[in-house]
PDB file of C-alpha atoms and ligand atoms in Angstrom:
ATOM      1  CA  MET A  26     -14.113 -25.935 159.410  1.00  0.00           C
ATOM      2  CA  SER A  27     -12.650 -26.302 155.913  1.00  0.00           C
ATOM      3  CA  GLU A  28     -14.148 -24.862 152.781  1.00  0.00           C
ATOM      4  CA  LEU A  29     -13.833 -25.720 149.102  1.00  0.00           C
ATOM      5  CA  ASP A  30     -14.125 -22.631 146.991  1.00  0.00           C
ATOM      6  CA  PRO A  31     -16.464 -22.930 143.982  1.00  0.00           C
ATOM      7  CA  ARG A  32     -13.869 -21.357 141.722  1.00  0.00           C
ATOM      8  CA  GLY A  33     -11.731 -24.236 141.729  1.00  0.00           C
ATOM      9  CA  HIS A  34      -9.990 -27.429 141.891  1.00  0.00           C
ATOM     10  CA  ASP A  35      -6.916 -25.864 143.365  1.00  0.00           C
ATOM     11  CA  ARG A  36      -4.560 -27.745 145.611  1.00  0.00           C
ATOM     12  CA  ALA A  37      -6.455 -26.894 148.798  1.00  0.00           C
ATOM     13  CA  GLY A  38      -9.732 -27.957 147.154  1.00  0.00           C
ATOM     14  CA  ALA A  39      -8.250 -31.296 146.047  1.00  0.00           C
ATOM     15  CA  ASP A  40      -6.899 -31.867 149.569  1.00  0.00           C
ATOM     16  CA  LEU A  41     -10.283 -31.186 151.100  1.00  0.00           C
ATOM     17  CA  ILE A  42     -12.041 -33.531 148.656  1.00  0.00           C
ATOM     18  CA  ALA A  43      -9.462 -36.202 149.527  1.00  0.00           C
ATOM     19  CA  ARG A  44     -10.022 -35.668 153.262  1.00  0.00           C
ATOM     20  CA  VAL A  45     -13.825 -35.894 152.952  1.00  0.00           C
ATOM     21  CA  THR A  46     -13.504 -38.949 150.678  1.00  0.00           C
ATOM     22  CA  ASP A  47     -11.520 -40.551 153.467  1.00  0.00           C
ATOM     23  CA  TRP A  48     -14.168 -39.626 156.082  1.00  0.00           C
ATOM     24  CA  VAL A  49     -16.839 -41.191 153.834  1.00  0.00           C
ATOM     25  CA  ALA A  50     -14.736 -44.343 153.391  1.00  0.00           C
ATOM     26  CA  GLN A  51     -14.197 -44.656 157.170  1.00  0.00           C
ATOM     27  CA  ALA A  52     -17.813 -43.953 158.172  1.00  0.00           C
ATOM     28  CA  ARG A  53     -20.204 -46.786 158.959  1.00  0.00           C
ATOM     29  CA  ARG A  54     -23.533 -44.993 159.446  1.00  0.00           C
ATOM     30  CA  ILE A  55     -23.791 -42.228 156.893  1.00  0.00           C
ATOM     31  CA  VAL A  56     -26.995 -40.239 156.772  1.00  0.00           C
ATOM     32  CA  ALA A  57     -27.594 -38.176 153.640  1.00  0.00           C
ATOM     33  CA  LEU A  58     -30.013 -35.256 153.821  1.00  0.00           C
ATOM     34  CA  THR A  59     -30.957 -34.086 150.349  1.00  0.00           C
ATOM     35  CA  GLY A  60     -32.793 -31.019 149.059  1.00  0.00           C
ATOM     36  CA  ALA A  61     -33.945 -29.685 145.743  1.00  0.00           C
ATOM     37  CA  GLY A  62     -30.347 -28.957 144.624  1.00  0.00           C
ATOM     38  CA  ILE A  63     -29.605 -32.633 143.956  1.00  0.00           C
ATOM     39  CA  SER A  64     -32.359 -32.745 141.320  1.00  0.00           C
ATOM     40  CA  THR A  65     -31.608 -29.540 139.383  1.00  0.00           C
ATOM     41  CA  ASP A  66     -29.214 -31.465 137.088  1.00  0.00           C
ATOM     42  CA  SER A  67     -32.214 -33.679 136.264  1.00  0.00           C
ATOM     43  CA  GLY A  68     -34.127 -30.607 135.040  1.00  0.00           C
ATOM     44  CA  ILE A  69     -36.287 -29.999 138.132  1.00  0.00           C
ATOM     45  CA  PRO A  70     -35.782 -26.412 139.332  1.00  0.00           C
ATOM     46  CA  ASP A  71     -35.174 -25.713 143.020  1.00  0.00           C
ATOM     47  CA  PHE A  72     -37.177 -23.075 144.948  1.00  0.00           C
ATOM     48  CA  ARG A  73     -34.586 -20.765 146.477  1.00  0.00           C
ATOM     49  CA  GLY A  74     -31.496 -21.126 144.253  1.00  0.00           C
ATOM     50  CA  PRO A  75     -30.630 -18.330 141.761  1.00  0.00           C
ATOM     51  CA  GLN A  76     -32.961 -19.868 139.125  1.00  0.00           C
ATOM     52  CA  GLY A  77     -35.447 -21.127 141.740  1.00  0.00           C
ATOM     53  CA  VAL A  78     -39.204 -21.132 141.240  1.00  0.00           C
ATOM     54  CA  TRP A  79     -39.780 -18.722 144.151  1.00  0.00           C
ATOM     55  CA  THR A  80     -36.718 -16.577 143.405  1.00  0.00           C
ATOM     56  CA  ARG A  81     -38.172 -15.893 139.948  1.00  0.00           C
ATOM     57  CA  ASN A  82     -41.829 -15.683 141.029  1.00  0.00           C
ATOM     58  CA  PRO A  83     -42.341 -14.901 144.741  1.00  0.00           C
ATOM     59  CA  ALA A  84     -46.163 -15.124 144.293  1.00  0.00           C
ATOM     60  CA  ALA A  85     -45.832 -18.847 143.574  1.00  0.00           C
ATOM     61  CA  GLU A  86     -44.957 -19.445 147.239  1.00  0.00           C
ATOM     62  CA  LYS A  87     -48.316 -17.962 148.365  1.00  0.00           C
ATOM     63  CA  GLN A  88     -50.278 -19.985 145.837  1.00  0.00           C
ATOM     64  CA  SER A  89     -48.908 -23.187 147.253  1.00  0.00           C
ATOM     65  CA  THR A  90     -50.508 -22.852 150.709  1.00  0.00           C
ATOM     66  CA  LEU A  91     -52.879 -25.582 151.794  1.00  0.00           C
ATOM     67  CA  GLN A  92     -55.570 -23.108 152.878  1.00  0.00           C
ATOM     68  CA  ASN A  93     -55.733 -21.467 149.436  1.00  0.00           C
ATOM     69  CA  TYR A  94     -55.785 -24.859 147.747  1.00  0.00           C
ATOM     70  CA  LEU A  95     -58.670 -26.215 149.818  1.00  0.00           C
ATOM     71  CA  ALA A  96     -60.704 -22.978 149.703  1.00  0.00           C
ATOM     72  CA  ASP A  97     -60.398 -21.932 146.097  1.00  0.00           C
ATOM     73  CA  PRO A  98     -61.339 -24.091 143.068  1.00  0.00           C
ATOM     74  CA  ALA A  99     -59.396 -21.734 140.786  1.00  0.00           C
ATOM     75  CA  VAL A 100     -56.191 -22.431 142.768  1.00  0.00           C
ATOM     76  CA  ARG A 101     -56.833 -26.175 142.444  1.00  0.00           C
ATOM     77  CA  GLN A 102     -57.485 -25.950 138.708  1.00  0.00           C
ATOM     78  CA  ALA A 103     -54.252 -24.003 138.236  1.00  0.00           C
ATOM     79  CA  ALA A 104     -52.442 -26.595 140.380  1.00  0.00           C
ATOM     80  CA  TRP A 105     -53.752 -29.464 138.240  1.00  0.00           C
ATOM     81  CA  ARG A 106     -52.658 -27.690 135.039  1.00  0.00           C
ATOM     82  CA  GLY A 107     -49.225 -27.204 136.605  1.00  0.00           C
ATOM     83  CA  ARG A 108     -49.021 -30.870 137.658  1.00  0.00           C
ATOM     84  CA  LEU A 109     -49.700 -31.988 134.082  1.00  0.00           C
ATOM     85  CA  GLU A 110     -46.576 -30.146 132.977  1.00  0.00           C
ATOM     86  CA  HIS A 111     -44.380 -30.896 135.995  1.00  0.00           C
ATOM     87  CA  THR A 112     -40.727 -31.349 135.054  1.00  0.00           C
ATOM     88  CA  ALA A 113     -40.536 -34.466 137.275  1.00  0.00           C
ATOM     89  CA  TRP A 114     -42.424 -36.680 134.805  1.00  0.00           C
ATOM     90  CA  GLN A 115     -39.562 -36.515 132.278  1.00  0.00           C
ATOM     91  CA  ALA A 116     -36.735 -36.283 134.813  1.00  0.00           C
ATOM     92  CA  ARG A 117     -34.134 -39.010 135.119  1.00  0.00           C
ATOM     93  CA  PRO A 118     -31.728 -39.472 138.050  1.00  0.00           C
ATOM     94  CA  ASN A 119     -28.334 -37.780 137.618  1.00  0.00           C
ATOM     95  CA  ARG A 120     -24.785 -38.451 138.828  1.00  0.00           C
ATOM     96  CA  GLY A 121     -25.591 -37.070 142.279  1.00  0.00           C
ATOM     97  CA  HIS A 122     -28.414 -39.582 142.761  1.00  0.00           C
ATOM     98  CA  GLN A 123     -26.236 -42.374 141.349  1.00  0.00           C
ATOM     99  CA  ALA A 124     -23.472 -41.555 143.812  1.00  0.00           C
ATOM    100  CA  LEU A 125     -25.876 -42.143 146.707  1.00  0.00           C
ATOM    101  CA  VAL A 126     -26.873 -45.495 145.172  1.00  0.00           C
ATOM    102  CA  ALA A 127     -23.168 -46.425 145.091  1.00  0.00           C
ATOM    103  CA  LEU A 128     -22.900 -45.352 148.733  1.00  0.00           C
ATOM    104  CA  GLU A 129     -25.782 -47.630 149.688  1.00  0.00           C
ATOM    105  CA  ARG A 130     -24.236 -50.543 147.752  1.00  0.00           C
ATOM    106  CA  SER A 131     -21.017 -50.035 149.687  1.00  0.00           C
ATOM    107  CA  GLY A 132     -23.007 -50.744 152.872  1.00  0.00           C
ATOM    108  CA  ARG A 133     -22.340 -47.411 154.569  1.00  0.00           C
ATOM    109  CA  LEU A 134     -25.625 -45.559 153.930  1.00  0.00           C
ATOM    110  CA  HIS A 135     -27.678 -45.716 157.123  1.00  0.00           C
ATOM    111  CA  ALA A 136     -30.563 -43.603 155.792  1.00  0.00           C
ATOM    112  CA  LEU A 137     -31.416 -41.011 153.189  1.00  0.00           C
ATOM    113  CA  ILE A 138     -33.613 -38.186 154.425  1.00  0.00           C
ATOM    114  CA  THR A 139     -34.997 -36.194 151.517  1.00  0.00           C
ATOM    115  CA  GLN A 140     -36.990 -32.991 151.288  1.00  0.00           C
ATOM    116  CA  ASN A 141     -37.599 -33.817 147.649  1.00  0.00           C
ATOM    117  CA  VAL A 142     -40.928 -35.044 146.354  1.00  0.00           C
ATOM    118  CA  ASP A 143     -39.706 -36.393 142.992  1.00  0.00           C
ATOM    119  CA  GLU A 144     -38.789 -39.995 144.024  1.00  0.00           C
ATOM    120  CA  LEU A 145     -35.586 -39.783 141.955  1.00  0.00           C
ATOM    121  CA  HIS A 146     -33.620 -41.491 144.749  1.00  0.00           C
ATOM    122  CA  GLN A 147     -35.814 -44.591 144.513  1.00  0.00           C
ATOM    123  CA  ILE A 148     -35.846 -44.453 140.697  1.00  0.00           C
ATOM    124  CA  ALA A 149     -32.018 -44.276 140.756  1.00  0.00           C
ATOM    125  CA  GLY A 150     -31.916 -47.449 142.841  1.00  0.00           C
ATOM    126  CA  ASN A 151     -31.836 -46.516 146.537  1.00  0.00           C
ATOM    127  CA  SER A 152     -33.986 -48.917 148.559  1.00  0.00           C
ATOM    128  CA  PRO A 153     -37.360 -47.415 149.451  1.00  0.00           C
ATOM    129  CA  ASP A 154     -36.851 -48.462 153.072  1.00  0.00           C
ATOM    130  CA  LYS A 155     -33.703 -46.294 153.308  1.00  0.00           C
ATOM    131  CA  VAL A 156     -35.463 -43.207 151.922  1.00  0.00           C
ATOM    132  CA  ILE A 157     -37.360 -40.986 154.360  1.00  0.00           C
ATOM    133  CA  GLU A 158     -39.537 -38.545 152.414  1.00  0.00           C
ATOM    134  CA  VAL A 159     -40.222 -35.768 154.898  1.00  0.00           C
ATOM    135  CA  HIS A 160     -42.238 -33.714 152.411  1.00  0.00           C
ATOM    136  CA  GLY A 161     -44.097 -36.587 150.705  1.00  0.00           C
ATOM    137  CA  THR A 162     -44.226 -37.415 147.006  1.00  0.00           C
ATOM    138  CA  ILE A 163     -45.849 -35.927 143.936  1.00  0.00           C
ATOM    139  CA  ARG A 164     -46.272 -39.396 142.457  1.00  0.00           C
ATOM    140  CA  ARG A 165     -49.329 -39.988 144.674  1.00  0.00           C
ATOM    141  CA  VAL A 166     -52.513 -38.057 145.453  1.00  0.00           C
ATOM    142  CA  MET A 167     -54.395 -37.983 148.738  1.00  0.00           C
ATOM    143  CA  CYS A 168     -58.085 -37.313 149.379  1.00  0.00           C
ATOM    144  CA  TRP A 169     -58.615 -34.615 151.980  1.00  0.00           C
ATOM    145  CA  ARG A 170     -61.910 -36.143 153.139  1.00  0.00           C
ATOM    146  CA  CYS A 171     -61.373 -39.917 153.317  1.00  0.00           C
ATOM    147  CA  GLY A 172     -57.561 -40.058 153.256  1.00  0.00           C
ATOM    148  CA  GLN A 173     -57.384 -42.552 150.392  1.00  0.00           C
ATOM    149  CA  ARG A 174     -54.079 -42.479 148.490  1.00  0.00           C
ATOM    150  CA  THR A 175     -53.957 -43.294 144.781  1.00  0.00           C
ATOM    151  CA  PRO A 176     -51.358 -42.940 141.996  1.00  0.00           C
ATOM    152  CA  MET A 177     -50.937 -39.416 140.619  1.00  0.00           C
ATOM    153  CA  GLU A 178     -50.973 -40.841 137.107  1.00  0.00           C
ATOM    154  CA  GLN A 179     -54.642 -41.892 137.452  1.00  0.00           C
ATOM    155  CA  ALA A 180     -55.666 -38.360 138.453  1.00  0.00           C
ATOM    156  CA  LEU A 181     -53.575 -36.800 135.667  1.00  0.00           C
ATOM    157  CA  ALA A 182     -55.293 -39.080 133.115  1.00  0.00           C
ATOM    158  CA  ARG A 183     -58.632 -37.627 134.267  1.00  0.00           C
ATOM    159  CA  VAL A 184     -57.287 -34.081 133.862  1.00  0.00           C
ATOM    160  CA  ARG A 185     -56.042 -34.920 130.361  1.00  0.00           C
ATOM    161  CA  ALA A 186     -59.535 -36.264 129.601  1.00  0.00           C
ATOM    162  CA  GLY A 187     -61.098 -32.898 130.517  1.00  0.00           C
ATOM    163  CA  GLU A 188     -61.727 -32.807 134.300  1.00  0.00           C
ATOM    164  CA  THR A 189     -60.382 -29.523 135.682  1.00  0.00           C
ATOM    165  CA  ASP A 190     -60.426 -30.468 139.394  1.00  0.00           C
ATOM    166  CA  PRO A 191     -60.842 -34.244 139.744  1.00  0.00           C
ATOM    167  CA  ALA A 192     -62.585 -35.278 142.978  1.00  0.00           C
ATOM    168  CA  CYS A 193     -62.033 -38.473 144.979  1.00  0.00           C
ATOM    169  CA  ARG A 194     -63.779 -41.393 143.247  1.00  0.00           C
ATOM    170  CA  GLN A 195     -64.546 -42.951 146.634  1.00  0.00           C
ATOM    171  CA  CYS A 196     -66.095 -40.022 148.533  1.00  0.00           C
ATOM    172  CA  GLY A 197     -66.073 -36.912 146.305  1.00  0.00           C
ATOM    173  CA  GLY A 198     -63.482 -35.141 148.486  1.00  0.00           C
ATOM    174  CA  ILE A 199     -60.735 -32.788 147.300  1.00  0.00           C
ATOM    175  CA  LEU A 200     -57.618 -34.459 145.891  1.00  0.00           C
ATOM    176  CA  LYS A 201     -54.145 -32.999 146.336  1.00  0.00           C
ATOM    177  CA  SER A 202     -50.668 -34.298 145.585  1.00  0.00           C
ATOM    178  CA  ASP A 203     -49.419 -36.250 148.615  1.00  0.00           C
ATOM    179  CA  THR A 204     -46.844 -33.592 149.472  1.00  0.00           C
ATOM    180  CA  ILE A 205     -46.578 -31.256 152.436  1.00  0.00           C
ATOM    181  CA  SER A 206     -47.879 -27.849 151.349  1.00  0.00           C
ATOM    182  CA  PHE A 207     -47.280 -24.618 153.250  1.00  0.00           C
ATOM    183  CA  GLY A 208     -49.648 -24.509 156.185  1.00  0.00           C
ATOM    184  CA  GLN A 209     -49.846 -28.314 156.296  1.00  0.00           C
ATOM    185  CA  ALA A 210     -48.610 -30.313 159.255  1.00  0.00           C
ATOM    186  CA  LEU A 211     -45.720 -32.703 158.730  1.00  0.00           C
ATOM    187  CA  VAL A 212     -46.284 -36.382 159.440  1.00  0.00           C
ATOM    188  CA  PRO A 213     -44.958 -36.799 163.016  1.00  0.00           C
ATOM    189  CA  GLU A 214     -43.799 -40.412 162.595  1.00  0.00           C
ATOM    190  CA  VAL A 215     -41.811 -39.499 159.471  1.00  0.00           C
ATOM    191  CA  ILE A 216     -40.089 -36.546 161.148  1.00  0.00           C
ATOM    192  CA  ASP A 217     -39.416 -38.629 164.258  1.00  0.00           C
ATOM    193  CA  ARG A 218     -37.741 -41.291 162.130  1.00  0.00           C
ATOM    194  CA  ALA A 219     -35.633 -38.644 160.346  1.00  0.00           C
ATOM    195  CA  MET A 220     -34.454 -37.200 163.659  1.00  0.00           C
ATOM    196  CA  THR A 221     -33.742 -40.648 165.093  1.00  0.00           C
ATOM    197  CA  VAL A 222     -31.509 -41.670 162.167  1.00  0.00           C
ATOM    198  CA  ALA A 223     -29.767 -38.269 162.249  1.00  0.00           C
ATOM    199  CA  GLY A 224     -28.878 -38.920 165.897  1.00  0.00           C
ATOM    200  CA  GLU A 225     -27.408 -42.320 164.932  1.00  0.00           C
ATOM    201  CA  ALA A 226     -25.148 -40.996 162.154  1.00  0.00           C
ATOM    202  CA  ASP A 227     -21.383 -40.947 162.312  1.00  0.00           C
ATOM    203  CA  LEU A 228     -21.308 -38.729 159.205  1.00  0.00           C
ATOM    204  CA  LEU A 229     -24.075 -36.454 157.982  1.00  0.00           C
ATOM    205  CA  LEU A 230     -23.933 -35.356 154.346  1.00  0.00           C
ATOM    206  CA  ALA A 231     -26.249 -32.389 153.710  1.00  0.00           C
ATOM    207  CA  ILE A 232     -26.654 -31.989 149.953  1.00  0.00           C
ATOM    208  CA  GLY A 233     -28.390 -29.360 147.835  1.00  0.00           C
ATOM    209  CA  SER A 234     -30.428 -27.655 150.499  1.00  0.00           C
ATOM    210  CA  THR A 235     -30.446 -24.125 151.869  1.00  0.00           C
ATOM    211  CA  LEU A 236     -31.123 -25.847 155.243  1.00  0.00           C
ATOM    212  CA  GLN A 237     -33.725 -23.227 156.075  1.00  0.00           C
ATOM    213  CA  VAL A 238     -36.822 -25.422 156.262  1.00  0.00           C
ATOM    214  CA  TYR A 239     -37.553 -26.661 159.784  1.00  0.00           C
ATOM    215  CA  PRO A 240     -37.860 -29.014 161.480  1.00  0.00           C
ATOM    216  CA  VAL A 241     -35.878 -31.074 158.971  1.00  0.00           C
ATOM    217  CA  ALA A 242     -32.912 -28.663 158.958  1.00  0.00           C
ATOM    218  CA  GLY A 243     -32.701 -29.419 162.688  1.00  0.00           C
ATOM    219  CA  ALA A 244     -31.309 -32.849 161.736  1.00  0.00           C
ATOM    220  CA  VAL A 245     -27.942 -31.126 161.144  1.00  0.00           C
ATOM    221  CA  PRO A 246     -27.377 -29.715 164.670  1.00  0.00           C
ATOM    222  CA  LEU A 247     -28.872 -32.895 166.123  1.00  0.00           C
ATOM    223  CA  ALA A 248     -26.343 -35.092 164.292  1.00  0.00           C
ATOM    224  CA  ALA A 249     -23.484 -32.723 165.177  1.00  0.00           C
ATOM    225  CA  ARG A 250     -24.417 -32.794 168.876  1.00  0.00           C
ATOM    226  CA  ALA A 251     -24.514 -36.599 168.754  1.00  0.00           C
ATOM    227  CA  GLY A 252     -20.925 -36.602 167.488  1.00  0.00           C
ATOM    228  CA  ALA A 253     -21.330 -36.952 163.714  1.00  0.00           C
ATOM    229  CA  LYS A 254     -19.027 -35.174 161.300  1.00  0.00           C
ATOM    230  CA  VAL A 255     -21.046 -32.760 159.159  1.00  0.00           C
ATOM    231  CA  VAL A 256     -20.272 -32.226 155.470  1.00  0.00           C
ATOM    232  CA  ILE A 257     -22.308 -29.711 153.473  1.00  0.00           C
ATOM    233  CA  VAL A 258     -22.351 -29.906 149.663  1.00  0.00           C
ATOM    234  CA  ASN A 259     -24.114 -26.908 148.150  1.00  0.00           C
ATOM    235  CA  ALA A 260     -23.406 -24.196 145.603  1.00  0.00           C
ATOM    236  CA  GLU A 261     -24.407 -21.413 147.978  1.00  0.00           C
ATOM    237  CA  PRO A 262     -24.101 -20.666 151.690  1.00  0.00           C
ATOM    238  CA  THR A 263     -26.632 -22.499 153.878  1.00  0.00           C
ATOM    239  CA  GLY A 264     -28.184 -21.831 157.256  1.00  0.00           C
ATOM    240  CA  MET A 265     -25.931 -24.463 158.865  1.00  0.00           C
ATOM    241  CA  ASP A 266     -22.486 -23.611 157.470  1.00  0.00           C
ATOM    242  CA  ASP A 267     -21.216 -22.766 160.959  1.00  0.00           C
ATOM    243  CA  LEU A 268     -21.759 -26.373 162.030  1.00  0.00           C
ATOM    244  CA  ALA A 269     -19.949 -27.997 159.102  1.00  0.00           C
ATOM    245  CA  ASP A 270     -16.659 -29.843 159.491  1.00  0.00           C
ATOM    246  CA  ALA A 271     -16.272 -29.404 155.730  1.00  0.00           C
ATOM    247  CA  LEU A 272     -18.078 -27.157 153.283  1.00  0.00           C
ATOM    248  CA  LEU A 273     -17.910 -28.274 149.672  1.00  0.00           C
ATOM    249  CA  ARG A 274     -19.228 -25.368 147.612  1.00  0.00           C
ATOM    250  CA  GLY A 275     -19.644 -26.478 144.039  1.00  0.00           C
ATOM    251  CA  PRO A 276     -21.601 -28.671 141.644  1.00  0.00           C
ATOM    252  CA  ILE A 277     -23.218 -31.666 143.343  1.00  0.00           C
ATOM    253  CA  GLY A 278     -22.916 -33.734 140.141  1.00  0.00           C
ATOM    254  CA  GLU A 279     -19.113 -33.479 140.363  1.00  0.00           C
ATOM    255  CA  ILE A 280     -18.500 -33.451 144.092  1.00  0.00           C
ATOM    256  CA  LEU A 281     -20.802 -36.287 145.188  1.00  0.00           C
ATOM    257  CA  PRO A 282     -19.396 -38.949 142.824  1.00  0.00           C
ATOM    258  CA  ALA A 283     -15.878 -37.855 143.861  1.00  0.00           C
ATOM    259  CA  ILE A 284     -16.501 -38.324 147.584  1.00  0.00           C
ATOM    260  CA  CYS A 285     -19.028 -41.214 147.563  1.00  0.00           C
ATOM    261  CA  ALA A 286     -17.953 -43.374 144.641  1.00  0.00           C
ATOM    262  CA  PRO A 287     -14.324 -42.498 143.874  1.00  0.00           C
ATOM    263  CA  ALA A 288     -13.522 -45.922 142.433  1.00  0.00           C
ATOM    264  CA  GLU A 289     -16.775 -46.409 140.571  1.00  0.00           C
ATOM    265  CA  THR A 290     -17.650 -45.598 137.029  1.00  0.00           C
ATOM    266  CA  LEU A 291     -21.188 -44.303 137.096  1.00  0.00           C
ATOM    267  CA  PRO A 292     -23.407 -45.390 134.204  1.00  0.00           C
ATOM    268  CA  PRO A 293     -23.084 -43.238 131.055  1.00  0.00           C
ATOM    269  CA  GLY A 294     -25.579 -40.398 131.009  1.00  0.00           C
ATOM    270  CA  ALA A 295     -26.133 -40.660 134.761  1.00  0.00           C
TER     271      ALA A 295
HETATM  272  P1  LIG B  13     -33.897 -24.929 148.102  1.00  0.00           P
HETATM  273  O1  LIG B  13     -34.572 -24.623 146.807  1.00  0.00           O
HETATM  274  O2  LIG B  13     -34.211 -24.107 149.300  1.00  0.00           O
HETATM  275  O3  LIG B  13     -32.301 -24.879 147.934  1.00  0.00           O
HETATM  276  C1  LIG B  13     -31.623 -25.609 146.976  1.00  0.00           C
HETATM  277  C2  LIG B  13     -30.130 -25.290 147.122  1.00  0.00           C
HETATM  278  O4  LIG B  13     -29.417 -26.126 146.227  1.00  0.00           O
HETATM  279  C3  LIG B  13     -29.758 -23.841 146.774  1.00  0.00           C
HETATM  280  O5  LIG B  13     -28.939 -23.288 147.794  1.00  0.00           O
HETATM  281  C4  LIG B  13     -28.983 -23.958 145.447  1.00  0.00           C
HETATM  282  O6  LIG B  13     -27.962 -23.000 145.316  1.00  0.00           O
HETATM  283  C5  LIG B  13     -28.415 -25.356 145.555  1.00  0.00           C
HETATM  284  N1  LIG B  13     -28.181 -26.014 144.268  1.00  0.00           N
HETATM  285  C6  LIG B  13     -29.064 -26.132 143.239  1.00  0.00           C
HETATM  286  N2  LIG B  13     -28.539 -26.888 142.243  1.00  0.00           N
HETATM  287  C7  LIG B  13     -27.275 -27.227 142.647  1.00  0.00           C
HETATM  288  C8  LIG B  13     -26.223 -27.990 142.066  1.00  0.00           C
HETATM  289  N3  LIG B  13     -26.362 -28.579 140.879  1.00  0.00           N
HETATM  290  N4  LIG B  13     -25.065 -28.115 142.761  1.00  0.00           N
HETATM  291  C9  LIG B  13     -24.900 -27.523 143.987  1.00  0.00           C
HETATM  292  N5  LIG B  13     -25.879 -26.814 144.590  1.00  0.00           N
HETATM  293  C10 LIG B  13     -27.047 -26.664 143.937  1.00  0.00           C
HETATM  294  O7  LIG B  13     -34.132 -26.457 148.391  1.00  0.00           O
HETATM  295  P2  LIG B  13     -34.588 -27.151 149.693  1.00  0.00           P
HETATM  296  O8  LIG B  13     -33.778 -26.666 150.862  1.00  0.00           O
HETATM  297  O9  LIG B  13     -34.625 -28.576 149.385  1.00  0.00           O
HETATM  298  O10 LIG B  13     -36.083 -26.609 149.939  1.00  0.00           O
HETATM  299  C11 LIG B  13     -37.052 -26.567 148.952  1.00  0.00           C
HETATM  300  C12 LIG B  13     -38.302 -27.284 149.369  1.00  0.00           C
HETATM  301  O11 LIG B  13     -39.124 -27.400 148.222  1.00  0.00           O
HETATM  302  C13 LIG B  13     -38.012 -28.694 149.787  1.00  0.00           C
HETATM  303  O12 LIG B  13     -38.396 -28.814 151.096  1.00  0.00           O
HETATM  304  C14 LIG B  13     -38.811 -29.597 148.854  1.00  0.00           C
HETATM  305  O13 LIG B  13     -39.915 -30.139 149.562  1.00  0.00           O
HETATM  306  C15 LIG B  13     -39.383 -28.720 147.820  1.00  0.00           C
HETATM  307  N6  LIG B  13     -38.853 -28.927 146.433  1.00  0.00           N
HETATM  308  C16 LIG B  13     -38.633 -30.181 145.971  1.00  0.00           C
HETATM  309  C17 LIG B  13     -38.148 -30.369 144.671  1.00  0.00           C
HETATM  310  C18 LIG B  13     -37.904 -31.770 144.187  1.00  0.00           C
HETATM  311  O14 LIG B  13     -38.551 -32.705 144.663  1.00  0.00           O
HETATM  312  N7  LIG B  13     -36.966 -31.978 143.245  1.00  0.00           N
HETATM  313  C19 LIG B  13     -37.890 -29.273 143.858  1.00  0.00           C
HETATM  314  C20 LIG B  13     -38.142 -27.980 144.361  1.00  0.00           C
HETATM  315  C21 LIG B  13     -38.607 -27.828 145.662  1.00  0.00           C
END
């Protein structure tokens, strides 16, 4: 396994970037697995990085359990106030997201598995049918009684108009963002699809994730066992570093354009 040290673009680091760029160029079925780290440059904090939401406030992790949300109106009211101010509403895709759009345009992106709920991959220009959202999206709400899904923006407009805990307009049930909370089951078909594409990859790029959240982190060993090269791009060590053929420890916004779109000029401000 080769490792790029975050301190620098020394000779060994440049060689490793060149080698991984070559792997990317040769691959035909690249699967990207993205986590919160790809969106921090867009102003959305991660959970477990040094400035992460849970690193700074461990109690926030407990508040986000499904059981607390469904049982306690005060938790829901606080959640709705938080949703109004979520950093995602102002966020724009960054150079990391744009690099994955360039990868798709080059015809080598087989699928993009994301743990993120911000939809910045689709907003950047990746095709929705390539993106597998294993933890859902905050841009929709779901009713816990009738299962109806509606745009988040409609619910937020009701909160802005004075409702503290808007109920489903169809059945009166509890509304929650259509994301997977702690204590909530994943959607089996979505996870199955993620694992299937991971097993089909010839190169797996794991980007901006601590790779600690299962079962999705299991996509990395699965791809490795099926013969894929594994490249990890993350500022910090991850739970899967031992499996990586190359570890690129540094800023995603610099590394991803270098390895995925070396000949492309990404749009200004991206
Ligand atoms: P995480 O918070 O566990 O880890 C993020 C990792 O990215 C950290 O190791 C951090 O050091 C690294 N990182 C952050 N910014 C970086 C940068 N610019 N360059 C290089 N590395 C960087 O993230 P996770 O593993 O995705 O798990 C968090 C869970 O919370 C996810 O499953 C997701 O559902 C959810 N989440 C989503 C968002 C989002 O949608 N943007 C944001 C926060 C959390």
